[in-house]
PDB file of C-alpha atoms in Angstrom:
ATOM      1  CA  MET A   3     109.843 107.566 144.330  1.00 42.00           C
ATOM      2  CA  ALA A   4     111.185 108.621 147.721  1.00 41.00           C
ATOM      3  CA  ASP A   5     114.767 109.888 147.967  1.00 41.00           C
ATOM      4  CA  THR A   6     116.764 107.077 149.522  1.00 41.00           C
ATOM      5  CA  GLY A   7     120.101 108.848 149.635  1.00 41.00           C
ATOM      6  CA  ALA A   8     120.142 108.832 153.441  1.00 44.00           C
ATOM      7  CA  THR A   9     120.274 105.044 153.601  1.00 44.00           C
ATOM      8  CA  PRO A  10     123.308 102.818 153.017  1.00 52.00           C
ATOM      9  CA  ASP A  11     123.823 101.429 149.520  1.00 49.00           C
ATOM     10  CA  ALA A  12     123.591  97.751 150.451  1.00 41.00           C
ATOM     11  CA  SER A  13     124.170  96.663 146.856  1.00 42.00           C
ATOM     12  CA  ALA A  14     127.743  98.005 146.862  1.00 41.00           C
ATOM     13  CA  PRO A  15     130.633  96.056 148.421  1.00 40.00           C
ATOM     14  CA  ALA A  16     132.471  97.439 151.406  1.00 43.00           C
ATOM     15  CA  THR A  17     135.576  99.449 150.583  1.00 40.00           C
ATOM     16  CA  GLY A  18     138.781  97.463 150.910  1.00 40.00           C
ATOM     17  CA  ALA A  19     141.608  98.645 153.180  1.00 39.00           C
ATOM     18  CA  ASP A  20     145.042  97.688 154.479  1.00 40.00           C
ATOM     19  CA  ARG A  21     144.897  95.760 157.714  1.00 37.00           C
ATOM     20  CA  SER A  22     147.321  96.273 160.564  1.00 37.00           C
ATOM     21  CA  ALA A  23     148.233  93.454 162.950  1.00 36.00           C
ATOM     22  CA  LYS A  24     147.118  93.948 166.537  1.00 37.00           C
ATOM     23  CA  GLY A  25     146.699  91.736 169.569  1.00 39.00           C
ATOM     24  CA  GLY A  26     148.020  88.268 168.712  1.00 41.00           C
ATOM     25  CA  GLY A  27     148.134  88.886 164.994  1.00 39.00           C
ATOM     26  CA  LYS A  28     144.434  89.779 164.615  1.00 41.00           C
ATOM     27  CA  ALA A  29     143.961  91.915 161.500  1.00 43.00           C
ATOM     28  CA  VAL A  30     141.873  95.026 162.068  1.00 45.00           C
ATOM     29  CA  ARG A  31     140.914  97.677 159.525  1.00 48.00           C
ATOM     30  CA  THR A  32     141.189 101.221 160.829  1.00 49.00           C
ATOM     31  CA  ALA A  33     139.668 104.450 159.614  1.00 45.00           C
ATOM     32  CA  ALA A  34     143.045 106.129 160.200  1.00 40.00           C
ATOM     33  CA  ALA A  35     144.517 104.155 157.282  1.00 42.00           C
ATOM     34  CA  GLU A  36     141.920 105.605 154.929  1.00 44.00           C
ATOM     35  CA  GLY A  37     141.068 108.987 156.336  1.00 49.00           C
ATOM     36  CA  LYS A  38     138.108 109.761 158.553  1.00 81.00           C
ATOM     37  CA  LEU A  39     134.803 108.434 157.274  1.00 84.00           C
ATOM     38  CA  SER A  40     131.668 110.541 157.089  1.00 87.00           C
ATOM     39  CA  PRO A  41     128.680 109.308 159.155  1.00 86.00           C
ATOM     40  CA  LYS A  42     126.981 108.139 155.937  1.00 84.00           C
ATOM     41  CA  ASP A  43     130.046 106.162 154.780  1.00 85.00           C
ATOM     42  CA  ARG A  44     130.602 104.801 158.273  1.00 88.00           C
ATOM     43  CA  ARG A  45     127.035 103.495 158.481  1.00 83.00           C
ATOM     44  CA  LYS A  46     127.272 102.054 155.001  1.00 81.00           C
ATOM     45  CA  ARG A  47     130.378 100.124 156.041  1.00 84.00           C
ATOM     46  CA  ILE A  48     128.632  98.834 159.162  1.00 81.00           C
ATOM     47  CA  ALA A  49     125.582  97.714 157.161  1.00 78.00           C
ATOM     48  CA  ASP A  50     127.773  96.020 154.543  1.00 78.00           C
ATOM     49  CA  ARG A  51     129.704  94.114 157.177  1.00 81.00           C
ATOM     50  CA  VAL A  52     126.653  92.953 159.116  1.00 76.00           C
ATOM     51  CA  LEU A  53     124.886  91.823 155.937  1.00 71.00           C
ATOM     52  CA  ALA A  54     128.009  90.031 154.687  1.00 73.00           C
ATOM     53  CA  GLU A  55     128.956  88.318 157.954  1.00 78.00           C
ATOM     54  CA  GLY A  56     125.581  87.986 159.663  1.00 73.00           C
ATOM     55  CA  GLN A  57     126.697  89.655 162.871  1.00 81.00           C
ATOM     56  CA  VAL A  58     129.365  91.949 164.241  1.00 84.00           C
ATOM     57  CA  SER A  59     130.498  93.128 167.671  1.00 86.00           C
ATOM     58  CA  ILE A  60     130.628  96.721 168.863  1.00 87.00           C
ATOM     59  CA  GLU A  61     134.233  96.201 169.952  1.00 86.00           C
ATOM     60  CA  ASP A  62     135.263  95.193 166.427  1.00 86.00           C
ATOM     61  CA  LEU A  63     133.462  98.191 164.934  1.00 89.00           C
ATOM     62  CA  VAL A  64     135.175 100.578 167.365  1.00 88.00           C
ATOM     63  CA  GLN A  65     138.585  99.201 166.342  1.00 87.00           C
ATOM     64  CA  GLU A  66     137.796  99.141 162.637  1.00 86.00           C
ATOM     65  CA  LEU A  67     136.253 102.599 162.402  1.00 88.00           C
ATOM     66  CA  GLY A  68     138.410 104.420 164.941  1.00 87.00           C
ATOM     67  CA  VAL A  69     135.419 105.950 166.743  1.00 89.00           C
ATOM     68  CA  SER A  70     133.957 105.745 170.233  1.00 89.00           C
ATOM     69  CA  GLN A  71     131.503 103.142 171.485  1.00 88.00           C
ATOM     70  CA  MET A  72     128.887 105.899 171.792  1.00 90.00           C
ATOM     71  CA  THR A  73     129.286 106.742 168.101  1.00 90.00           C
ATOM     72  CA  VAL A  74     128.914 103.083 167.126  1.00 88.00           C
ATOM     73  CA  HIS A  75     125.802 102.786 169.287  1.00 86.00           C
ATOM     74  CA  ARG A  76     124.294 105.836 167.551  1.00 89.00           C
ATOM     75  CA  ASP A  77     125.116 104.366 164.155  1.00 87.00           C
ATOM     76  CA  LEU A  78     123.540 101.027 165.071  1.00 85.00           C
ATOM     77  CA  ASP A  79     120.443 102.780 166.407  1.00 85.00           C
ATOM     78  CA  SER A  80     120.063 104.639 163.118  1.00 82.00           C
ATOM     79  CA  LEU A  81     120.567 101.508 161.005  1.00 79.00           C
ATOM     80  CA  GLU A  82     118.155  99.531 163.152  1.00 76.00           C
ATOM     81  CA  HIS A  83     115.516 102.237 162.756  1.00 73.00           C
ATOM     82  CA  GLN A  84     115.933 101.998 158.979  1.00 69.00           C
ATOM     83  CA  GLY A  85     115.599  98.195 159.088  1.00 68.00           C
ATOM     84  CA  TRP A  86     119.165  97.310 158.035  1.00 74.00           C
ATOM     85  CA  LEU A  87     120.051  95.307 161.157  1.00 74.00           C
ATOM     86  CA  ARG A  88     118.988  94.384 164.674  1.00 74.00           C
ATOM     87  CA  LYS A  89     120.936  95.480 167.741  1.00 80.00           C
ATOM     88  CA  VAL A  90     121.771  92.742 170.223  1.00 80.00           C
ATOM     89  CA  ARG A  91     123.836  92.712 173.387  1.00 85.00           C
ATOM     90  CA  GLY A  92     127.371  93.685 172.422  1.00 85.00           C
ATOM     91  CA  GLY A  93     126.731  94.102 168.708  1.00 84.00           C
ATOM     92  CA  ALA A  94     124.290  93.711 165.825  1.00 83.00           C
ATOM     93  CA  THR A  95     122.867  90.932 163.663  1.00 78.00           C
ATOM     94  CA  ALA A  96     121.071  90.562 160.336  1.00 73.00           C
ATOM     95  CA  ALA A  97     119.093  87.521 161.499  1.00 64.00           C
ATOM     96  CA  PRO A  98     115.319  87.966 161.970  1.00 60.00           C
ATOM     97  CA  ASN A  99     113.304  87.457 165.130  1.00 53.00           C
ATOM     98  CA  ALA A 100     109.663  87.954 166.112  1.00 50.00           C
ATOM     99  CA  LEU A 101     109.947  91.749 165.896  1.00 46.00           C
ATOM    100  CA  PHE A 102     112.557  92.237 163.178  1.00 48.00           C
ATOM    101  CA  GLU A 103     112.486  91.085 159.547  1.00 51.00           C
ATOM    102  CA  SER A 104     115.942  90.793 158.039  1.00 52.00           C
ATOM    103  CA  ASN A 105     117.104  93.068 155.231  1.00 51.00           C
ATOM    104  CA  ALA A 106     116.183  92.201 151.640  1.00 51.00           C
ATOM    105  CA  ARG A 107     119.834  91.624 150.723  1.00 60.00           C
ATOM    106  CA  TRP A 108     120.302  89.181 153.604  1.00 55.00           C
ATOM    107  CA  ARG A 109     117.088  87.317 152.824  1.00 55.00           C
ATOM    108  CA  GLY A 110     118.079  87.011 149.180  1.00 53.00           C
ATOM    109  CA  ASN A 111     121.062  84.866 150.172  1.00 58.00           C
ATOM    110  CA  GLU A 112     119.106  82.506 152.442  1.00 67.00           C
ATOM    111  CA  GLN A 113     117.644  79.134 151.297  1.00 66.00           C
ATOM    112  CA  VAL A 114     118.432  79.937 147.655  1.00 83.00           C
ATOM    113  CA  ALA A 115     118.061  76.376 146.336  1.00 90.00           C
ATOM    114  CA  ALA A 116     114.740  75.885 148.126  1.00 91.00           C
ATOM    115  CA  LYS A 117     113.372  79.179 146.800  1.00 92.00           C
ATOM    116  CA  GLU A 118     114.370  78.326 143.245  1.00 93.00           C
ATOM    117  CA  ALA A 119     112.662  74.935 143.517  1.00 95.00           C
ATOM    118  CA  ILE A 120     109.504  76.507 144.935  1.00 96.00           C
ATOM    119  CA  CYS A 121     109.373  79.068 142.134  1.00 95.00           C
ATOM    120  CA  ALA A 122     109.945  76.377 139.494  1.00 95.00           C
ATOM    121  CA  ALA A 123     106.803  74.691 140.798  1.00 96.00           C
ATOM    122  CA  ALA A 124     104.932  77.992 140.907  1.00 96.00           C
ATOM    123  CA  LEU A 125     105.859  78.785 137.317  1.00 95.00           C
ATOM    124  CA  ALA A 126     103.597  75.993 136.095  1.00 93.00           C
ATOM    125  CA  ILE A 127     100.636  77.817 137.663  1.00 95.00           C
ATOM    126  CA  ALA A 128     101.270  81.156 135.951  1.00 95.00           C
ATOM    127  CA  GLU A 129      99.748  80.839 132.476  1.00 94.00           C
ATOM    128  CA  PRO A 130     100.849  83.180 129.666  1.00 95.00           C
ATOM    129  CA  GLY A 131      98.439  86.053 129.199  1.00 96.00           C
ATOM    130  CA  GLN A 132      97.502  86.243 132.861  1.00 97.00           C
ATOM    131  CA  ALA A 133      97.711  89.167 135.255  1.00 98.00           C
ATOM    132  CA  VAL A 134     100.078  88.033 138.005  1.00 98.00           C
ATOM    133  CA  ILE A 135     100.791  89.614 141.393  1.00 98.00           C
ATOM    134  CA  ILE A 136     104.279  89.167 142.854  1.00 97.00           C
ATOM    135  CA  ASP A 137     105.010  90.613 146.285  1.00 96.00           C
ATOM    136  CA  ASP A 138     108.297  91.964 147.629  1.00 93.00           C
ATOM    137  CA  SER A 139     109.496  88.664 149.111  1.00 91.00           C
ATOM    138  CA  SER A 140     112.896  87.241 148.208  1.00 87.00           C
ATOM    139  CA  THR A 141     111.163  83.866 147.828  1.00 92.00           C
ATOM    140  CA  ALA A 142     109.156  85.022 144.810  1.00 92.00           C
ATOM    141  CA  LEU A 143     112.035  86.745 143.008  1.00 91.00           C
ATOM    142  CA  PRO A 144     113.159  83.649 141.010  1.00 93.00           C
ATOM    143  CA  LEU A 145     109.586  83.382 139.719  1.00 95.00           C
ATOM    144  CA  ALA A 146     109.700  86.937 138.377  1.00 94.00           C
ATOM    145  CA  ARG A 147     112.997  86.229 136.639  1.00 91.00           C
ATOM    146  CA  SER A 148     111.515  83.145 134.936  1.00 94.00           C
ATOM    147  CA  LEU A 149     108.322  84.692 133.586  1.00 94.00           C
ATOM    148  CA  ALA A 150     109.922  86.368 130.572  1.00 87.00           C
ATOM    149  CA  SER A 151     110.836  83.001 129.055  1.00 89.00           C
ATOM    150  CA  ARG A 152     107.255  81.757 129.342  1.00 92.00           C
ATOM    151  CA  GLY A 153     105.370  84.353 127.312  1.00 92.00           C
ATOM    152  CA  ALA A 154     103.399  87.541 127.820  1.00 96.00           C
ATOM    153  CA  TYR A 155     102.235  88.556 131.304  1.00 97.00           C
ATOM    154  CA  THR A 156     100.993  91.565 133.196  1.00 98.00           C
ATOM    155  CA  VAL A 157     102.919  91.714 136.478  1.00 98.00           C
ATOM    156  CA  ILE A 158     101.612  93.789 139.380  1.00 98.00           C
ATOM    157  CA  THR A 159     104.195  94.304 142.113  1.00 98.00           C
ATOM    158  CA  ASN A 160     105.349  96.512 144.977  1.00 97.00           C
ATOM    159  CA  SER A 161     108.925  95.190 144.728  1.00 95.00           C
ATOM    160  CA  LEU A 162     111.464  97.556 143.223  1.00 94.00           C
ATOM    161  CA  GLN A 163     113.727  94.607 142.451  1.00 92.00           C
ATOM    162  CA  VAL A 164     110.970  92.860 140.485  1.00 95.00           C
ATOM    163  CA  ILE A 165     110.237  96.111 138.644  1.00 96.00           C
ATOM    164  CA  ASN A 166     113.891  96.455 137.674  1.00 93.00           C
ATOM    165  CA  GLU A 167     114.172  92.792 136.681  1.00 93.00           C
ATOM    166  CA  LEU A 168     111.215  92.980 134.291  1.00 96.00           C
ATOM    167  CA  ALA A 169     111.289  96.606 133.136  1.00 93.00           C
ATOM    168  CA  GLU A 170     113.003  95.889 129.818  1.00 93.00           C
ATOM    169  CA  GLU A 171     111.282  92.584 129.015  1.00 95.00           C
ATOM    170  CA  PRO A 172     109.220  93.253 125.854  1.00 95.00           C
ATOM    171  CA  ASP A 173     106.553  90.644 126.631  1.00 95.00           C
ATOM    172  CA  ILE A 174     106.029  91.719 130.248  1.00 97.00           C
ATOM    173  CA  ARG A 175     103.743  94.601 131.140  1.00 97.00           C
ATOM    174  CA  VAL A 176     104.768  95.884 134.572  1.00 97.00           C
ATOM    175  CA  ILE A 177     102.358  97.714 136.863  1.00 97.00           C
ATOM    176  CA  ALA A 178     104.330  99.231 139.733  1.00 97.00           C
ATOM    177  CA  LEU A 179     102.510  99.856 143.001  1.00 96.00           C
ATOM    178  CA  GLY A 180     103.827 103.124 144.350  1.00 91.00           C
ATOM    179  CA  GLY A 181     103.706 104.542 147.829  1.00 93.00           C
ATOM    180  CA  GLU A 182     106.393 105.019 150.450  1.00 93.00           C
ATOM    181  CA  TYR A 183     109.691 103.372 149.540  1.00 92.00           C
ATOM    182  CA  HIS A 184     111.327 101.271 152.273  1.00 88.00           C
ATOM    183  CA  ALA A 185     114.998 100.715 151.445  1.00 82.00           C
ATOM    184  CA  ALA A 186     115.463  97.796 153.846  1.00 79.00           C
ATOM    185  CA  PHE A 187     112.755  95.848 151.980  1.00 85.00           C
ATOM    186  CA  ASN A 188     113.560  97.401 148.577  1.00 88.00           C
ATOM    187  CA  ALA A 189     109.809  97.806 148.162  1.00 92.00           C
ATOM    188  CA  PHE A 190     106.862 100.186 148.390  1.00 96.00           C
ATOM    189  CA  LEU A 191     104.839  99.592 151.541  1.00 94.00           C
ATOM    190  CA  GLY A 192     102.166 101.069 153.752  1.00 92.00           C
ATOM    191  CA  MET A 193      98.595 102.297 153.524  1.00 94.00           C
ATOM    192  CA  SER A 194      98.890 104.138 150.201  1.00 95.00           C
ATOM    193  CA  THR A 195     100.437 101.092 148.507  1.00 97.00           C
ATOM    194  CA  ALA A 196      97.669  98.881 149.897  1.00 96.00           C
ATOM    195  CA  ASP A 197      95.001 101.284 148.594  1.00 96.00           C
ATOM    196  CA  ILE A 198      96.514 101.163 145.103  1.00 96.00           C
ATOM    197  CA  ALA A 199      96.711  97.355 145.193  1.00 96.00           C
ATOM    198  CA  ARG A 200      93.022  97.039 145.988  1.00 95.00           C
ATOM    199  CA  SER A 201      92.122  98.832 142.765  1.00 96.00           C
ATOM    200  CA  PHE A 202      93.355  95.893 140.642  1.00 97.00           C
ATOM    201  CA  ARG A 203      92.045  92.413 139.923  1.00 96.00           C
ATOM    202  CA  ALA A 204      94.564  89.715 138.978  1.00 98.00           C
ATOM    203  CA  ASP A 205      94.353  86.055 138.044  1.00 98.00           C
ATOM    204  CA  VAL A 206      96.834  84.828 140.640  1.00 98.00           C
ATOM    205  CA  ALA A 207      98.928  86.274 143.464  1.00 98.00           C
ATOM    206  CA  PHE A 208     102.237  84.795 144.551  1.00 98.00           C
ATOM    207  CA  LEU A 209     103.186  85.864 148.053  1.00 97.00           C
ATOM    208  CA  SER A 210     105.433  84.777 150.884  1.00 95.00           C
ATOM    209  CA  THR A 211     105.666  85.432 154.600  1.00 93.00           C
ATOM    210  CA  SER A 212     108.371  85.410 157.249  1.00 87.00           C
ATOM    211  CA  ALA A 213     106.770  83.012 159.748  1.00 91.00           C
ATOM    212  CA  VAL A 214     104.240  80.174 159.784  1.00 94.00           C
ATOM    213  CA  ASP A 215     102.948  78.860 163.089  1.00 93.00           C
ATOM    214  CA  ASN A 216      99.889  76.912 164.177  1.00 92.00           C
ATOM    215  CA  GLY A 217      98.142  77.201 160.831  1.00 95.00           C
ATOM    216  CA  HIS A 218      98.642  80.954 160.409  1.00 96.00           C
ATOM    217  CA  CYS A 219     101.081  83.247 158.576  1.00 95.00           C
ATOM    218  CA  TYR A 220     102.826  86.065 160.413  1.00 93.00           C
ATOM    219  CA  HIS A 221     105.115  88.978 159.618  1.00 89.00           C
ATOM    220  CA  GLN A 222     107.204  91.355 161.736  1.00 81.00           C
ATOM    221  CA  ALA A 223     106.216  94.563 159.941  1.00 85.00           C
ATOM    222  CA  GLN A 224     102.688  95.956 159.970  1.00 89.00           C
ATOM    223  CA  GLU A 225     103.226  97.890 156.729  1.00 91.00           C
ATOM    224  CA  ASN A 226     104.073  94.600 154.965  1.00 92.00           C
ATOM    225  CA  VAL A 227     100.957  92.941 156.320  1.00 94.00           C
ATOM    226  CA  LEU A 228      98.751  95.778 155.042  1.00 95.00           C
ATOM    227  CA  VAL A 229     100.100  95.409 151.515  1.00 97.00           C
ATOM    228  CA  LYS A 230     100.115  91.600 151.456  1.00 97.00           C
ATOM    229  CA  ARG A 231      96.474  91.494 152.578  1.00 97.00           C
ATOM    230  CA  ALA A 232      95.535  93.951 149.842  1.00 97.00           C
ATOM    231  CA  LEU A 233      97.399  91.863 147.266  1.00 98.00           C
ATOM    232  CA  MET A 234      95.557  88.750 148.436  1.00 97.00           C
ATOM    233  CA  ALA A 235      92.219  90.543 148.082  1.00 97.00           C
ATOM    234  CA  ALA A 236      93.118  91.659 144.550  1.00 97.00           C
ATOM    235  CA  ALA A 237      93.639  88.124 143.192  1.00 98.00           C
ATOM    236  CA  ARG A 238      91.238  85.421 142.109  1.00 97.00           C
ATOM    237  CA  ARG A 239      93.716  82.754 143.215  1.00 98.00           C
ATOM    238  CA  ARG A 240      96.291  83.028 146.018  1.00 98.00           C
ATOM    239  CA  VAL A 241      99.479  80.957 146.257  1.00 98.00           C
ATOM    240  CA  LEU A 242     101.821  81.035 149.261  1.00 98.00           C
ATOM    241  CA  LEU A 243     105.500  80.398 148.517  1.00 97.00           C
ATOM    242  CA  VAL A 244     107.278  79.507 151.742  1.00 95.00           C
ATOM    243  CA  ASP A 245     110.394  77.419 152.382  1.00 93.00           C
ATOM    244  CA  HIS A 246     110.721  74.967 155.252  1.00 94.00           C
ATOM    245  CA  SER A 247     112.762  77.337 157.443  1.00 90.00           C
ATOM    246  CA  LYS A 248     109.763  79.662 157.921  1.00 91.00           C
ATOM    247  CA  PHE A 249     107.668  76.996 159.654  1.00 94.00           C
ATOM    248  CA  GLY A 250     107.686  77.102 163.442  1.00 89.00           C
ATOM    249  CA  ARG A 251     108.891  80.700 163.471  1.00 85.00           C
ATOM    250  CA  GLN A 252     107.084  83.521 165.221  1.00 82.00           C
ATOM    251  CA  ALA A 253     106.417  87.121 164.203  1.00 82.00           C
ATOM    252  CA  LEU A 254     104.327  89.888 165.710  1.00 83.00           C
ATOM    253  CA  TYR A 255     101.516  90.480 163.182  1.00 89.00           C
ATOM    254  CA  GLU A 256      99.150  87.880 161.765  1.00 94.00           C
ATOM    255  CA  LEU A 257      98.822  87.988 157.995  1.00 95.00           C
ATOM    256  CA  ALA A 258      96.243  85.284 157.304  1.00 96.00           C
ATOM    257  CA  PRO A 259      95.334  81.661 158.029  1.00 97.00           C
ATOM    258  CA  LEU A 260      96.961  79.154 155.699  1.00 97.00           C
ATOM    259  CA  ALA A 261      93.451  78.116 154.697  1.00 95.00           C
ATOM    260  CA  ASP A 262      93.020  81.508 152.974  1.00 97.00           C
ATOM    261  CA  PHE A 263      95.481  80.385 150.297  1.00 98.00           C
ATOM    262  CA  ASP A 264      94.421  78.150 147.429  1.00 97.00           C
ATOM    263  CA  LEU A 265      97.817  76.451 147.461  1.00 98.00           C
ATOM    264  CA  VAL A 266     100.915  76.410 149.670  1.00 98.00           C
ATOM    265  CA  ILE A 267     104.194  75.511 147.952  1.00 98.00           C
ATOM    266  CA  SER A 268     107.152  74.569 150.136  1.00 97.00           C
ATOM    267  CA  ASP A 269     110.236  72.400 149.628  1.00 95.00           C
ATOM    268  CA  GLU A 270     110.942  68.748 150.385  1.00 95.00           C
ATOM    269  CA  ARG A 271     112.854  69.583 153.559  1.00 93.00           C
ATOM    270  CA  LEU A 272     109.579  70.515 155.256  1.00 95.00           C
ATOM    271  CA  PRO A 273     109.424  68.334 158.426  1.00 95.00           C
ATOM    272  CA  GLN A 274     106.866  65.543 158.506  1.00 96.00           C
ATOM    273  CA  GLU A 275     105.063  67.058 161.493  1.00 95.00           C
ATOM    274  CA  GLU A 276     104.472  70.242 159.496  1.00 95.00           C
ATOM    275  CA  ARG A 277     103.177  68.207 156.553  1.00 96.00           C
ATOM    276  CA  ASP A 278     100.795  66.393 158.892  1.00 96.00           C
ATOM    277  CA  ALA A 279      99.620  69.721 160.318  1.00 95.00           C
ATOM    278  CA  LEU A 280      98.863  71.075 156.850  1.00 96.00           C
ATOM    279  CA  GLN A 281      96.916  67.962 155.990  1.00 95.00           C
ATOM    280  CA  SER A 282      94.905  68.077 159.227  1.00 95.00           C
ATOM    281  CA  LEU A 283      93.957  71.692 158.500  1.00 94.00           C
ATOM    282  CA  GLY A 284      92.757  70.775 155.029  1.00 95.00           C
ATOM    283  CA  VAL A 285      95.403  73.012 153.416  1.00 96.00           C
ATOM    284  CA  ARG A 286      96.300  72.049 149.852  1.00 97.00           C
ATOM    285  CA  TYR A 287     100.064  71.977 149.536  1.00 97.00           C
ATOM    286  CA  GLU A 288     102.848  70.923 147.197  1.00 97.00           C
ATOM    287  CA  LEU A 289     106.490  70.136 147.974  1.00 97.00           C
ATOM    288  CA  ALA A 290     109.099  71.112 145.397  1.00 95.00           C
ATOM    289  CA  ALA A 291     112.288  69.098 144.935  1.00 92.00           C
ATOM    290  CA  GLU A 292     115.519  71.078 144.823  1.00 82.00           C
ATOM    291  CA  GLY A 293     117.253  70.724 141.495  1.00 71.00           C
ATOM    292  CA  ALA A 294     114.057  69.719 139.676  1.00 58.00           C
ATOM    293  CA  HIS A 295     113.427  71.535 136.393  1.00 51.00           C
ATOM    294  CA  ARG A 296     110.047  72.096 134.818  1.00 47.00           C
ATOM    295  CA  ALA A 297     109.249  72.807 131.199  1.00 40.00           C
TER     296      ALA A 297
END
């Protein structure tokens, strides 16, 4: 596994600090109150704040960290390169766009109820004894967590979080797809991972994508697309797990037409026009109700 020590530990909370009142009573944390932060700790704090709040301004970071605007810009450039955030005018954001896929931690907190409903529906498809592929999407994570209560499975995955979730489950055989580790996705991605994936043959693959538009799936990162295509090719049956918020979005790289999936599972908040579009394309789909429980 690649050494990820140079990247922020997004799983740890930001360090607390005393706040001093400035400018109309606004509370601002300062590095002076805690001692000067190292570049690694400073970038970790920035990543934590952006992922917790969704966005942050450069001005606030300058005041909080006690450093220059140039230093903050350099820190944001480094974090953006690693995939932790996206620089925007005057600050940074965790929200995705056509070129940037949000961090795994941020995605894990979005549309939680819809994802759980989608995975409850998907669980009925995964039969005990099968070889199941689960990709690195946050959408499919509730499915991985539910498999252990259903029986014995072989799970093939490139997601480090799925590996860790299932590693100690006695009835689950985990096959980890190695390759280059990408901390922002908490997954193994790229050409070598795709090559490994193609050497397997599974009963069913559960995958997600970051954007669905005009009957096609898209993703912002080429290395993700390479692996997802290989995972699709390795499965006898392919199921797309995608909540309503992904429809109508745009991303740079095409993954596959919706028609390449045997089933698309979304949630009941999918707009009627998107349902009509799926039907007109001949795409088989199912809508999961939030709060519904399946045996």
